[in-house]
PDB file of C-alpha atoms and ligand atoms in Angstrom:
ATOM      1  CA  UNK Z   1       0.000   0.000   0.000  1.00 87.00           C
ATOM      2  CA  UNK Z   2       1.168   3.517  -0.811  1.00 94.00           C
ATOM      3  CA  UNK Z   3       2.729   5.255   2.196  1.00 98.00           C
ATOM      4  CA  UNK Z   4       1.448   8.809   2.339  1.00 98.00           C
ATOM      5  CA  UNK Z   5       2.597  11.389   4.880  1.00 98.00           C
ATOM      6  CA  UNK Z   6       1.066  14.757   5.579  1.00 98.00           C
ATOM      7  CA  UNK Z   7       3.566  17.492   6.473  1.00 98.00           C
ATOM      8  CA  UNK Z   8       1.402  20.156   8.129  1.00 98.00           C
ATOM      9  CA  UNK Z   9       2.646  23.600   9.024  1.00 97.00           C
ATOM     10  CA  UNK Z  10       2.227  27.296   8.588  1.00 96.00           C
ATOM     11  CA  UNK Z  11       5.356  27.557   6.377  1.00 97.00           C
ATOM     12  CA  UNK Z  12       5.234  31.354   6.638  1.00 96.00           C
ATOM     13  CA  UNK Z  13       7.575  31.271   4.772  1.00 97.00           C
ATOM     14  CA  UNK Z  14       8.837  27.801   3.762  1.00 98.00           C
ATOM     15  CA  UNK Z  15      12.521  27.576   4.717  1.00 98.00           C
ATOM     16  CA  UNK Z  16      15.606  25.518   3.910  1.00 98.00           C
ATOM     17  CA  UNK Z  17      14.852  23.695   7.183  1.00 98.00           C
ATOM     18  CA  UNK Z  18      11.421  22.605   5.934  1.00 98.00           C
ATOM     19  CA  UNK Z  19      12.900  21.714   2.528  1.00 98.00           C
ATOM     20  CA  UNK Z  20      15.548  19.513   4.162  1.00 98.00           C
ATOM     21  CA  UNK Z  21      12.928  17.590   6.129  1.00 98.00           C
ATOM     22  CA  UNK Z  22      10.771  16.992   3.037  1.00 98.00           C
ATOM     23  CA  UNK Z  23      13.700  15.834   0.893  1.00 98.00           C
ATOM     24  CA  UNK Z  24      14.852  13.373   3.537  1.00 98.00           C
ATOM     25  CA  UNK Z  25      11.302  12.120   4.074  1.00 98.00           C
ATOM     26  CA  UNK Z  26      11.065  11.215   0.376  1.00 98.00           C
ATOM     27  CA  UNK Z  27      13.274   8.208   1.118  1.00 98.00           C
ATOM     28  CA  UNK Z  28      10.743   6.977   3.695  1.00 98.00           C
ATOM     29  CA  UNK Z  29       7.362   7.761   2.103  1.00 98.00           C
ATOM     30  CA  UNK Z  30       5.890   7.246  -1.369  1.00 98.00           C
ATOM     31  CA  UNK Z  31       3.989  10.504  -1.317  1.00 98.00           C
ATOM     32  CA  UNK Z  32       4.148  13.659   0.809  1.00 98.00           C
ATOM     33  CA  UNK Z  33       1.311  16.141   1.098  1.00 98.00           C
ATOM     34  CA  UNK Z  34       2.579  19.505   2.279  1.00 98.00           C
ATOM     35  CA  UNK Z  35      -0.484  20.918   4.012  1.00 98.00           C
ATOM     36  CA  UNK Z  36      -0.389  24.664   4.471  1.00 97.00           C
ATOM     37  CA  UNK Z  37      -2.571  25.703   7.352  1.00 92.00           C
ATOM     38  CA  UNK Z  38      -3.248  28.683   9.526  1.00 77.00           C
ATOM     39  CA  UNK Z  39      -1.664  28.607  12.977  1.00 71.00           C
ATOM     40  CA  UNK Z  40      -4.155  29.994  15.502  1.00 73.00           C
ATOM     41  CA  UNK Z  41      -1.257  31.378  17.568  1.00 73.00           C
ATOM     42  CA  UNK Z  42       0.511  33.220  14.746  1.00 70.00           C
ATOM     43  CA  UNK Z  43      -0.766  36.038  12.506  1.00 80.00           C
ATOM     44  CA  UNK Z  44       0.254  35.157   8.977  1.00 91.00           C
ATOM     45  CA  UNK Z  45       2.631  37.267   6.890  1.00 95.00           C
ATOM     46  CA  UNK Z  46       2.170  35.619   3.487  1.00 95.00           C
ATOM     47  CA  UNK Z  47      -1.314  34.578   2.359  1.00 93.00           C
ATOM     48  CA  UNK Z  48      -2.024  30.857   2.093  1.00 94.00           C
ATOM     49  CA  UNK Z  49      -2.124  31.167  -1.724  1.00 95.00           C
ATOM     50  CA  UNK Z  50       1.305  32.834  -1.772  1.00 96.00           C
ATOM     51  CA  UNK Z  51       2.765  30.183   0.526  1.00 97.00           C
ATOM     52  CA  UNK Z  52       1.341  27.422  -1.665  1.00 97.00           C
ATOM     53  CA  UNK Z  53       2.824  29.049  -4.787  1.00 97.00           C
ATOM     54  CA  UNK Z  54       6.256  29.378  -3.163  1.00 97.00           C
ATOM     55  CA  UNK Z  55       6.339  25.745  -2.020  1.00 98.00           C
ATOM     56  CA  UNK Z  56       5.026  24.429  -5.351  1.00 98.00           C
ATOM     57  CA  UNK Z  57       7.956  26.146  -7.093  1.00 98.00           C
ATOM     58  CA  UNK Z  58      10.449  24.313  -4.887  1.00 98.00           C
ATOM     59  CA  UNK Z  59       9.013  20.891  -5.764  1.00 98.00           C
ATOM     60  CA  UNK Z  60       7.901  21.541  -9.336  1.00 97.00           C
ATOM     61  CA  UNK Z  61       9.903  18.519 -10.562  1.00 97.00           C
ATOM     62  CA  UNK Z  62       8.863  16.144  -7.782  1.00 98.00           C
ATOM     63  CA  UNK Z  63       5.643  14.289  -8.687  1.00 98.00           C
ATOM     64  CA  UNK Z  64       5.538  12.592  -5.277  1.00 98.00           C
ATOM     65  CA  UNK Z  65       4.870  15.894  -3.525  1.00 98.00           C
ATOM     66  CA  UNK Z  66       1.556  17.745  -3.428  1.00 98.00           C
ATOM     67  CA  UNK Z  67       0.955  21.128  -1.860  1.00 98.00           C
ATOM     68  CA  UNK Z  68      -2.505  21.819  -0.461  1.00 98.00           C
ATOM     69  CA  UNK Z  69      -4.335  24.204   1.825  1.00 96.00           C
ATOM     70  CA  UNK Z  70      -6.068  22.657   4.778  1.00 93.00           C
ATOM     71  CA  UNK Z  71      -8.254  23.744   7.638  1.00 93.00           C
ATOM     72  CA  UNK Z  72      -9.303  21.849  10.706  1.00 94.00           C
ATOM     73  CA  UNK Z  73      -7.580  19.010  12.481  1.00 96.00           C
ATOM     74  CA  UNK Z  74      -4.512  17.392  10.925  1.00 97.00           C
ATOM     75  CA  UNK Z  75      -5.729  13.902  11.882  1.00 98.00           C
ATOM     76  CA  UNK Z  76      -9.073  14.499  10.141  1.00 97.00           C
ATOM     77  CA  UNK Z  77      -7.211  15.638   7.035  1.00 97.00           C
ATOM     78  CA  UNK Z  78      -5.047  12.491   7.186  1.00 98.00           C
ATOM     79  CA  UNK Z  79      -8.022  10.162   7.613  1.00 97.00           C
ATOM     80  CA  UNK Z  80      -9.987  11.681   4.761  1.00 97.00           C
ATOM     81  CA  UNK Z  81      -6.972  11.605   2.431  1.00 97.00           C
ATOM     82  CA  UNK Z  82      -5.694   8.099   3.120  1.00 97.00           C
ATOM     83  CA  UNK Z  83      -2.539   9.284   4.887  1.00 98.00           C
ATOM     84  CA  UNK Z  84      -1.279   7.122   7.739  1.00 98.00           C
ATOM     85  CA  UNK Z  85       1.624   9.384   8.740  1.00 98.00           C
ATOM     86  CA  UNK Z  86       2.116  12.914  10.028  1.00 98.00           C
ATOM     87  CA  UNK Z  87       5.597  14.257   9.308  1.00 98.00           C
ATOM     88  CA  UNK Z  88       7.164  16.901  11.567  1.00 98.00           C
ATOM     89  CA  UNK Z  89      10.649  18.351  11.931  1.00 98.00           C
ATOM     90  CA  UNK Z  90      12.567  18.787  15.174  1.00 98.00           C
ATOM     91  CA  UNK Z  91      15.204  21.407  15.915  1.00 98.00           C
ATOM     92  CA  UNK Z  92      15.462  21.660  19.667  1.00 96.00           C
ATOM     93  CA  UNK Z  93      14.277  20.210  22.954  1.00 96.00           C
ATOM     94  CA  UNK Z  94      11.599  22.918  22.965  1.00 96.00           C
ATOM     95  CA  UNK Z  95      10.325  21.640  19.595  1.00 96.00           C
ATOM     96  CA  UNK Z  96      10.309  18.131  21.030  1.00 97.00           C
ATOM     97  CA  UNK Z  97       8.164  19.108  24.043  1.00 97.00           C
ATOM     98  CA  UNK Z  98       5.705  20.975  21.836  1.00 95.00           C
ATOM     99  CA  UNK Z  99       5.531  18.157  19.275  1.00 97.00           C
ATOM    100  CA  UNK Z 100       5.271  15.449  21.923  1.00 97.00           C
ATOM    101  CA  UNK Z 101       2.042  16.864  23.339  1.00 97.00           C
ATOM    102  CA  UNK Z 102       0.474  17.299  19.900  1.00 97.00           C
ATOM    103  CA  UNK Z 103       1.535  13.829  18.723  1.00 98.00           C
ATOM    104  CA  UNK Z 104       0.220  12.143  21.843  1.00 98.00           C
ATOM    105  CA  UNK Z 105      -3.150  13.887  21.543  1.00 98.00           C
ATOM    106  CA  UNK Z 106      -3.275  13.007  17.840  1.00 98.00           C
ATOM    107  CA  UNK Z 107      -2.569   9.381  18.736  1.00 98.00           C
ATOM    108  CA  UNK Z 108      -5.580   9.326  21.057  1.00 98.00           C
ATOM    109  CA  UNK Z 109      -7.798  10.896  18.407  1.00 98.00           C
ATOM    110  CA  UNK Z 110      -6.542   8.740  15.512  1.00 98.00           C
ATOM    111  CA  UNK Z 111      -4.745   5.576  16.728  1.00 98.00           C
ATOM    112  CA  UNK Z 112      -3.974   4.452  13.166  1.00 97.00           C
ATOM    113  CA  UNK Z 113      -2.063   7.596  12.262  1.00 98.00           C
ATOM    114  CA  UNK Z 114       1.622   7.650  13.238  1.00 98.00           C
ATOM    115  CA  UNK Z 115       3.631  10.826  13.808  1.00 98.00           C
ATOM    116  CA  UNK Z 116       7.139  10.591  12.382  1.00 98.00           C
ATOM    117  CA  UNK Z 117       9.840  13.078  13.370  1.00 98.00           C
ATOM    118  CA  UNK Z 118      12.997  13.924  11.483  1.00 98.00           C
ATOM    119  CA  UNK Z 119      15.759  15.730  13.341  1.00 98.00           C
ATOM    120  CA  UNK Z 120      17.063  18.706  11.403  1.00 98.00           C
ATOM    121  CA  UNK Z 121      20.720  18.945  10.377  1.00 98.00           C
ATOM    122  CA  UNK Z 122      22.797  21.203  12.679  1.00 97.00           C
ATOM    123  CA  UNK Z 123      23.123  23.859   9.955  1.00 97.00           C
ATOM    124  CA  UNK Z 124      19.327  24.288  10.013  1.00 98.00           C
ATOM    125  CA  UNK Z 125      18.717  24.296  13.780  1.00 97.00           C
ATOM    126  CA  UNK Z 126      18.582  28.077  13.909  1.00 97.00           C
ATOM    127  CA  UNK Z 127      16.375  28.491  10.842  1.00 98.00           C
ATOM    128  CA  UNK Z 128      13.053  29.787  12.011  1.00 96.00           C
ATOM    129  CA  UNK Z 129      10.167  31.266   9.968  1.00 96.00           C
ATOM    130  CA  UNK Z 130       9.386  33.869  12.646  1.00 94.00           C
ATOM    131  CA  UNK Z 131      12.899  35.328  12.495  1.00 95.00           C
ATOM    132  CA  UNK Z 132      12.874  35.209   8.695  1.00 97.00           C
ATOM    133  CA  UNK Z 133       9.603  37.181   8.628  1.00 95.00           C
ATOM    134  CA  UNK Z 134      11.198  39.797  10.885  1.00 95.00           C
ATOM    135  CA  UNK Z 135      14.198  40.098   8.547  1.00 96.00           C
ATOM    136  CA  UNK Z 136      11.899  40.527   5.519  1.00 96.00           C
ATOM    137  CA  UNK Z 137       9.667  43.060   7.310  1.00 94.00           C
ATOM    138  CA  UNK Z 138      12.761  45.064   8.215  1.00 94.00           C
ATOM    139  CA  UNK Z 139      13.980  45.093   4.615  1.00 94.00           C
ATOM    140  CA  UNK Z 140      16.844  42.618   5.137  1.00 96.00           C
ATOM    141  CA  UNK Z 141      18.036  39.858   2.842  1.00 96.00           C
ATOM    142  CA  UNK Z 142      16.649  36.506   4.017  1.00 97.00           C
ATOM    143  CA  UNK Z 143      17.363  34.629   0.784  1.00 97.00           C
ATOM    144  CA  UNK Z 144      19.935  32.296   2.346  1.00 97.00           C
ATOM    145  CA  UNK Z 145      17.255  30.897   4.662  1.00 98.00           C
ATOM    146  CA  UNK Z 146      14.763  29.910   1.977  1.00 98.00           C
ATOM    147  CA  UNK Z 147      15.120  27.347  -0.832  1.00 98.00           C
ATOM    148  CA  UNK Z 148      16.909  28.600  -3.956  1.00 97.00           C
ATOM    149  CA  UNK Z 149      13.720  28.263  -6.020  1.00 97.00           C
ATOM    150  CA  UNK Z 150      11.967  30.903  -3.890  1.00 97.00           C
ATOM    151  CA  UNK Z 151      12.839  34.455  -4.948  1.00 96.00           C
ATOM    152  CA  UNK Z 152      11.493  36.416  -2.008  1.00 95.00           C
ATOM    153  CA  UNK Z 153      11.287  39.660  -3.928  1.00 93.00           C
ATOM    154  CA  UNK Z 154       8.666  38.091  -6.219  1.00 94.00           C
ATOM    155  CA  UNK Z 155       6.222  37.792  -3.309  1.00 94.00           C
ATOM    156  CA  UNK Z 156       4.405  40.365  -1.245  1.00 91.00           C
ATOM    157  CA  UNK Z 157       3.895  39.763   2.462  1.00 91.00           C
ATOM    158  CA  UNK Z 158       1.410  41.154   4.997  1.00 82.00           C
ATOM    159  CA  UNK Z 159      -1.513  40.595   2.643  1.00 57.00           C
TER     160      UNK Z 159
HETATM  161  P1  LIG Q   1       3.749  25.243  12.754  1.00 57.20           P
HETATM  162  O1  LIG Q   1       3.130  26.593  12.847  1.00 57.20           O
HETATM  163  O2  LIG Q   1       2.774  24.127  12.510  1.00 57.20           O
HETATM  164  O3  LIG Q   1       4.746  24.920  13.842  1.00 57.20           O
HETATM  165  P2  LIG Q   1       5.999  25.694  11.007  1.00 57.20           P
HETATM  166  O4  LIG Q   1       5.921  26.143   9.593  1.00 57.20           O
HETATM  167  O5  LIG Q   1       6.622  26.619  11.990  1.00 57.20           O
HETATM  168  O6  LIG Q   1       4.524  25.319  11.379  1.00 57.20           O
HETATM  169  O7  LIG Q   1       6.758  24.301  11.117  1.00 57.20           O
HETATM  170  C1  LIG Q   1       6.291  23.143  10.456  1.00 57.20           C
HETATM  171  C2  LIG Q   1       7.146  21.960  10.885  1.00 57.20           C
HETATM  172  O8  LIG Q   1       8.486  22.153  10.456  1.00 57.20           O
HETATM  173  C3  LIG Q   1       7.235  21.761  12.399  1.00 57.20           C
HETATM  174  O9  LIG Q   1       7.317  20.380  12.664  1.00 57.20           O
HETATM  175  C4  LIG Q   1       8.529  22.443  12.774  1.00 57.20           C
HETATM  176  O10 LIG Q   1       9.081  21.907  13.959  1.00 57.20           O
HETATM  177  C5  LIG Q   1       9.366  22.082  11.553  1.00 57.20           C
HETATM  178  N1  LIG Q   1      10.460  23.020  11.328  1.00 57.20           N
HETATM  179  C6  LIG Q   1      10.422  24.363  11.369  1.00 57.20           C
HETATM  180  N2  LIG Q   1      11.645  24.884  11.113  1.00 57.20           N
HETATM  181  C7  LIG Q   1      12.477  23.823  10.916  1.00 57.20           C
HETATM  182  C8  LIG Q   1      13.881  23.681  10.645  1.00 57.20           C
HETATM  183  N3  LIG Q   1      14.677  24.753  10.541  1.00 57.20           N
HETATM  184  N4  LIG Q   1      14.379  22.437  10.513  1.00 57.20           N
HETATM  185  C9  LIG Q   1      13.573  21.362  10.641  1.00 57.20           C
HETATM  186  N5  LIG Q   1      12.257  21.416  10.922  1.00 57.20           N
HETATM  187  C10 LIG Q   1      11.704  22.635  11.046  1.00 57.20           C
END
């Protein structure tokens, strides 16, 4: 059976850290659905459509990756799309604590869906969408923190 993972996140914007996780996960899963959602705790900088466009550019030549917008619970999205895995990335112990609680609650709600974590490479531990948004808002050059395929000046934030 096809192994499908959902990689949910706000991806505001998608970074080299996110890209690294997805590329490594391609050796584990047959298909990855990058699910762009709104994070209730964070006000978005780029619109969902802009984020989807940016991410689609990065994986334009990868037929095993789909980029979608989703609302609601990640486990519900997984169940209605035949995905048995939730993919998440880990940078720090703080990420682990945050992810642990979510994964354990998800496990109660959907026992057949497994959360799979990939530890980021050391060079990406400091890469953080919140800091990147601050750099962009302040007129700085954040290009080294996003995948090469994303030309930040082609996109407008704070929409
Ligand atoms: P969310 O708002 O759902 O936390 P993010 O876009 O911030 O969405 O992150 C999505 C996923 O990517 C999370 O699992 C997060 O821990 C992971 N992630 C974020 N930055 C990095 C990075 N630099 N390296 C690896 N994983 C990362």
